[in-house]
Amino acid sequence: MSEAPIGVFDSGVGGLSVLKEIRQLLPAESLLYVADCGHIPYGEKSPEFIRQRCAVIAEFLRSRGAKALVLACNTATVAGVADLRQHYPDWPIVGMEPAVKPAAAATRSGVVGVLATTGTLQSAKFAALLDRFASDVRVITQPCPGLVELIETGDLHSEALRALLRSYIEPLLAAGCDTIILGCTHYPFLKPLLSQMLPPAISLIDTGAAVARQLQRLLSERGLLADGPARETQFWTSAAPERLCKILPVLWNKSGSVQSFNR
Ligand code: DGL
């Protein structure tokens, strides 16, 4: 069983920012990645629609023998992780949440910004996270419609992207944020652009590395960690495979073969 693969998915290429952390921490694991690019953006879809997509993709990854599942998507986690855990009580499932706790601990100005999707920011799970960890700080939330679609093109320095991003970070800077949470797995790919656009004293926080460590913990507790030589990563997409093929060298730093996911 420890030789079985790990299933990872996102609405699109954003989860590759998490997959990279998993690959780096756990080189001996074989990884399966589903990019649901045909249904992007999850952030503007209903929770019911996202739950259905989670169920379909999880079932596919189980059918491929996945020993664990990672929802490399904040929006899918708030909508779907509870149902998945109920449906598969014995399957290790790791979800994501915006890094409110570390950001609240790190801020010196006492003002934290959150960039995330509309779906994540409107969820009860996010409200509970704020109640639990952010009672002593001011939190400015900024939904970012349109950002994910621009990141999906693979052009991380376009004028359109810069202009839209500027409109989303300006309110955070005006409010005095010194710490900004990247609460969507697509956004870590904006770090190079953000570092040009933000004053150097602003910290950016995301949870990709923490999710990889959590996955490692869960697998280790169950005796499911693989060892041996580095293993492969396989990709599927619900949009045209050529599109993901073209973007992989940019966001994953390597090319890879991509299969079609038609469910
Ligand atoms: N990458 C996803 C997240 O972490 C959402 C992107 C989308 O809106 O599809 O929230």
Short mmCIF file of C-alpha atoms and ligand atoms in Angstrom, two decimals:
data_model
loop_
_atom_site.label_atom_id
_atom_site.label_comp_id
_atom_site.label_asym_id
_atom_site.label_seq_id
_atom_site.Cartn_x
_atom_site.Cartn_y
_atom_site.Cartn_z
CA MET A 1 0.00 0.00 0.00
CA SER A 2 2.87 2.44 0.72
CA GLU A 3 3.80 2.15 -2.97
CA ALA A 4 0.35 3.42 -4.00
CA PRO A 5 0.12 6.97 -5.42
CA ILE A 6 -1.15 10.14 -3.77
CA GLY A 7 -4.06 11.91 -5.49
CA VAL A 8 -4.01 15.71 -5.68
CA PHE A 9 -6.46 18.07 -7.37
CA ASP A 10 -7.41 21.69 -7.92
CA SER A 11 -9.76 23.62 -10.17
CA GLY A 12 -6.77 24.20 -12.43
CA VAL A 13 -3.04 24.85 -12.33
CA GLY A 14 -3.05 26.50 -8.87
CA GLY A 15 -2.59 23.21 -7.07
CA LEU A 16 0.76 22.84 -8.82
CA SER A 17 2.08 25.30 -6.21
CA VAL A 18 1.18 22.68 -3.56
CA LEU A 19 2.25 19.72 -5.70
CA LYS A 20 5.74 21.27 -5.93
CA GLU A 21 6.02 21.29 -2.13
CA ILE A 22 4.81 17.68 -1.95
CA ARG A 23 7.26 16.62 -4.66
CA GLN A 24 10.14 18.32 -2.86
CA LEU A 25 9.31 16.87 0.58
CA LEU A 26 8.31 13.40 -0.62
CA PRO A 27 10.37 12.54 -3.72
CA ALA A 28 9.72 8.80 -3.43
CA GLU A 29 5.94 9.21 -3.75
CA SER A 30 4.18 8.68 -7.02
CA LEU A 31 1.74 11.57 -7.60
CA LEU A 32 -1.49 11.87 -9.59
CA TYR A 33 -2.71 15.41 -10.32
CA VAL A 34 -6.12 16.37 -11.71
CA ALA A 35 -6.56 19.95 -12.94
CA ASP A 36 -10.29 20.59 -13.37
CA CYS A 37 -9.52 23.36 -15.89
CA GLY A 38 -12.78 22.73 -17.76
CA HIS A 39 -14.70 24.03 -14.73
CA ILE A 40 -12.57 26.95 -13.66
CA PRO A 41 -13.07 29.19 -11.68
CA TYR A 42 -14.41 27.31 -8.64
CA GLY A 43 -14.28 30.61 -6.75
CA GLU A 44 -17.34 31.95 -8.55
CA LYS A 45 -19.34 28.67 -8.56
CA SER A 46 -21.93 27.40 -6.08
CA PRO A 47 -20.78 25.21 -3.16
CA GLU A 48 -23.11 22.47 -4.47
CA PHE A 49 -21.43 22.46 -7.89
CA ILE A 50 -17.97 22.30 -6.28
CA ARG A 51 -19.04 19.45 -3.98
CA GLN A 52 -20.12 17.47 -7.05
CA ARG A 53 -16.77 18.10 -8.75
CA CYS A 54 -14.94 17.04 -5.58
CA ALA A 55 -16.95 13.81 -5.46
CA VAL A 56 -16.27 12.98 -9.13
CA ILE A 57 -12.55 13.71 -8.94
CA ALA A 58 -12.08 11.93 -5.60
CA GLU A 59 -13.77 8.81 -6.98
CA PHE A 60 -11.51 8.90 -10.04
CA LEU A 61 -8.37 9.20 -7.90
CA ARG A 62 -9.54 6.33 -5.70
CA SER A 63 -10.14 4.23 -8.80
CA ARG A 64 -6.46 4.87 -9.68
CA GLY A 65 -5.48 3.45 -6.29
CA ALA A 66 -4.67 6.70 -4.44
CA LYS A 67 -3.69 5.97 -0.81
CA ALA A 68 -4.38 9.61 0.20
CA LEU A 69 -6.10 12.68 -1.23
CA VAL A 70 -4.98 16.31 -1.18
CA LEU A 71 -7.44 19.08 -2.01
CA ALA A 72 -4.86 21.54 -3.31
CA CYS A 73 -7.54 24.21 -3.45
CA ASN A 74 -8.89 26.45 -0.70
CA THR A 75 -12.24 26.88 -2.44
CA ALA A 76 -12.78 23.14 -2.91
CA THR A 77 -11.81 22.57 0.73
CA VAL A 78 -14.38 24.96 2.19
CA ALA A 79 -17.10 23.50 -0.04
CA GLY A 80 -16.21 19.82 -0.18
CA VAL A 81 -13.77 18.45 2.37
CA ALA A 82 -16.37 17.68 5.06
CA ASP A 83 -18.47 15.58 2.66
CA LEU A 84 -15.42 13.73 1.38
CA ARG A 85 -14.24 12.92 4.90
CA GLN A 86 -17.70 11.63 5.77
CA HIS A 87 -17.91 9.55 2.61
CA TYR A 88 -14.38 8.06 2.97
CA PRO A 89 -13.79 7.90 6.74
CA ASP A 90 -10.64 5.75 6.45
CA TRP A 91 -8.95 7.64 3.62
CA PRO A 92 -6.33 10.21 4.64
CA ILE A 93 -7.62 13.52 3.22
CA VAL A 94 -5.71 16.80 3.49
CA GLY A 95 -7.42 20.10 2.76
CA MET A 96 -6.19 23.70 2.67
CA GLU A 97 -7.15 26.82 4.51
CA PRO A 98 -5.89 30.40 4.35
CA ALA A 99 -2.95 30.94 6.73
CA VAL A 100 -4.86 33.10 9.22
CA LYS A 101 -3.17 31.68 12.32
CA PRO A 102 0.46 32.25 11.22
CA ALA A 103 -0.43 35.66 9.76
CA ALA A 104 -2.08 36.81 13.00
CA ALA A 105 1.04 35.71 14.88
CA ALA A 106 3.40 37.43 12.42
CA THR A 107 1.80 40.87 11.90
CA ARG A 108 3.41 43.83 13.62
CA SER A 109 0.99 46.47 12.32
CA GLY A 110 -1.96 44.41 13.57
CA VAL A 111 -3.55 44.51 10.11
CA VAL A 112 -3.60 41.39 7.92
CA GLY A 113 -4.83 41.19 4.32
CA VAL A 114 -6.37 38.11 2.74
CA LEU A 115 -6.43 37.59 -1.02
CA ALA A 116 -8.73 34.66 -1.83
CA THR A 117 -11.66 33.63 -4.01
CA THR A 118 -15.18 34.89 -3.41
CA GLY A 119 -16.24 31.33 -2.47
CA THR A 120 -13.55 30.97 0.19
CA LEU A 121 -14.17 34.38 1.74
CA GLN A 122 -17.95 33.89 1.87
CA SER A 123 -17.77 30.46 3.52
CA ALA A 124 -18.73 29.62 7.08
CA LYS A 125 -15.42 27.75 7.42
CA PHE A 126 -13.47 30.96 6.75
CA ALA A 127 -15.64 32.92 9.22
CA ALA A 128 -14.89 30.25 11.83
CA LEU A 129 -11.17 30.52 11.09
CA LEU A 130 -11.27 34.28 11.72
CA ASP A 131 -13.24 33.80 14.95
CA ARG A 132 -10.74 31.26 16.16
CA PHE A 133 -7.43 32.90 15.27
CA ALA A 134 -7.89 36.55 14.35
CA SER A 135 -9.76 38.11 17.24
CA ASP A 136 -6.77 40.32 18.12
CA VAL A 137 -5.99 41.62 14.64
CA ARG A 138 -7.82 43.55 11.94
CA VAL A 139 -8.40 41.43 8.84
CA ILE A 140 -9.06 43.01 5.45
CA THR A 141 -10.46 40.49 2.98
CA GLN A 142 -10.17 40.99 -0.75
CA PRO A 143 -11.96 38.69 -3.22
CA CYS A 144 -10.06 38.50 -6.52
CA PRO A 145 -12.42 37.59 -9.40
CA GLY A 146 -10.63 37.26 -12.73
CA LEU A 147 -7.18 36.61 -11.26
CA VAL A 148 -7.29 32.83 -11.57
CA GLU A 149 -8.28 32.97 -15.25
CA LEU A 150 -5.27 35.21 -16.00
CA ILE A 151 -2.90 32.91 -14.08
CA GLU A 152 -4.28 29.95 -16.04
CA THR A 153 -2.90 31.50 -19.26
CA GLY A 154 0.62 30.90 -17.88
CA ASP A 155 1.67 34.52 -18.57
CA LEU A 156 2.61 35.70 -15.08
CA HIS A 157 3.80 39.16 -16.07
CA SER A 158 1.08 40.46 -18.42
CA GLU A 159 -0.14 44.04 -18.19
CA ALA A 160 -3.70 42.80 -17.59
CA LEU A 161 -2.54 40.70 -14.63
CA ARG A 162 -0.49 43.55 -13.17
CA ALA A 163 -3.42 45.99 -13.44
CA LEU A 164 -5.96 43.63 -11.87
CA LEU A 165 -3.56 42.67 -9.09
CA ARG A 166 -2.83 46.33 -8.38
CA SER A 167 -6.56 46.99 -7.92
CA TYR A 168 -6.70 44.14 -5.37
CA ILE A 169 -3.62 45.03 -3.32
CA GLU A 170 -4.21 48.78 -3.12
CA PRO A 171 -7.03 48.54 -0.52
CA LEU A 172 -4.85 46.24 1.61
CA LEU A 173 -1.92 48.67 1.54
CA ALA A 174 -4.21 51.62 2.23
CA ALA A 175 -5.51 49.82 5.33
CA GLY A 176 -1.96 49.33 6.68
CA CYS A 177 -1.53 45.56 6.13
CA ASP A 178 2.03 44.34 6.68
CA THR A 179 1.15 40.68 6.14
CA ILE A 180 -0.81 39.33 3.18
CA ILE A 181 -2.26 35.83 3.08
CA LEU A 182 -2.29 34.18 -0.34
CA GLY A 183 -5.52 32.26 0.29
CA CYS A 184 -5.82 30.59 -3.11
CA THR A 185 -3.32 28.07 -4.45
CA HIS A 186 -3.02 29.95 -7.73
CA TYR A 187 -1.61 33.04 -6.04
CA PRO A 188 1.85 31.77 -4.94
CA PHE A 189 2.69 31.92 -8.66
CA LEU A 190 2.26 35.71 -8.35
CA LYS A 191 5.05 36.07 -5.76
CA PRO A 192 7.66 37.35 -8.28
CA LEU A 193 5.19 39.95 -9.61
CA LEU A 194 3.98 40.85 -6.12
CA SER A 195 7.53 41.36 -4.90
CA GLN A 196 7.93 44.02 -7.63
CA MET A 197 4.66 45.68 -6.70
CA LEU A 198 4.73 45.62 -2.88
CA PRO A 199 6.95 47.49 -0.42
CA PRO A 200 9.71 45.12 0.80
CA ALA A 201 8.42 45.10 4.39
CA ILE A 202 5.23 43.24 3.44
CA SER A 203 5.27 39.49 4.12
CA LEU A 204 3.38 37.02 1.97
CA ILE A 205 2.12 33.82 3.59
CA ASP A 206 0.77 30.66 1.96
CA THR A 207 0.24 27.13 3.20
CA GLY A 208 1.64 24.85 0.47
CA ALA A 209 4.65 23.71 2.52
CA ALA A 210 2.51 23.17 5.65
CA VAL A 211 0.09 21.01 3.65
CA ALA A 212 2.96 18.88 2.37
CA ARG A 213 4.18 18.39 5.98
CA GLN A 214 0.66 17.49 7.13
CA LEU A 215 0.42 14.92 4.36
CA GLN A 216 3.78 13.48 5.41
CA ARG A 217 2.56 13.24 9.03
CA LEU A 218 -0.68 11.45 8.09
CA LEU A 219 1.12 8.96 5.85
CA SER A 220 3.84 8.33 8.40
CA GLU A 221 1.31 7.69 11.23
CA ARG A 222 -0.32 5.03 9.05
CA GLY A 223 2.94 3.48 7.84
CA LEU A 224 2.11 4.57 4.29
CA LEU A 225 5.21 6.59 3.34
CA ALA A 226 6.96 5.31 0.22
CA ASP A 227 10.72 5.03 0.07
CA GLY A 228 13.22 4.31 -2.66
CA PRO A 229 14.05 6.21 -5.83
CA ALA A 230 12.23 9.34 -7.06
CA ARG A 231 8.90 8.54 -8.70
CA GLU A 232 6.74 9.98 -11.47
CA THR A 233 3.93 12.53 -11.52
CA GLN A 234 0.95 11.97 -13.84
CA PHE A 235 -1.39 14.74 -14.97
CA TRP A 236 -5.02 14.90 -16.10
CA THR A 237 -7.11 17.89 -17.15
CA SER A 238 -10.77 18.41 -17.96
CA ALA A 239 -9.84 21.04 -20.60
CA ALA A 240 -7.61 20.59 -23.67
CA PRO A 241 -4.49 18.58 -22.62
CA GLU A 242 -2.30 20.73 -24.93
CA ARG A 243 -3.04 23.76 -22.78
CA LEU A 244 -1.77 22.16 -19.58
CA CYS A 245 1.19 20.66 -21.49
CA LYS A 246 2.19 24.16 -22.55
CA ILE A 247 1.96 25.59 -19.02
CA LEU A 248 3.73 22.76 -17.14
CA PRO A 249 7.27 23.93 -18.01
CA VAL A 250 6.38 27.41 -16.65
CA LEU A 251 4.61 26.45 -13.41
CA TRP A 252 6.00 22.97 -12.72
CA ASN A 253 9.48 23.64 -14.17
CA LYS A 254 9.29 20.43 -16.20
CA SER A 255 7.27 19.08 -19.05
CA GLY A 256 4.97 16.13 -18.47
CA SER A 257 2.46 14.07 -20.37
CA VAL A 258 -1.16 15.08 -19.78
CA GLN A 259 -4.23 12.91 -20.20
CA SER A 260 -7.80 13.92 -20.74
CA PHE A 261 -10.23 13.80 -17.80
CA ASN A 262 -13.78 13.63 -19.16
CA ARG A 263 -15.97 13.13 -16.15
N1 DGL B 1 -6.99 27.40 -6.60
C1 DGL B 1 -8.24 27.56 -5.99
C2 DGL B 1 -8.12 27.94 -4.51
O1 DGL B 1 -7.16 27.62 -3.86
C3 DGL B 1 -9.37 28.28 -6.63
C4 DGL B 1 -9.30 28.83 -7.97
C5 DGL B 1 -10.66 28.97 -8.63
O2 DGL B 1 -11.35 29.93 -8.36
O3 DGL B 1 -10.95 28.08 -9.41
O4 DGL B 1 -9.01 28.53 -3.95
#
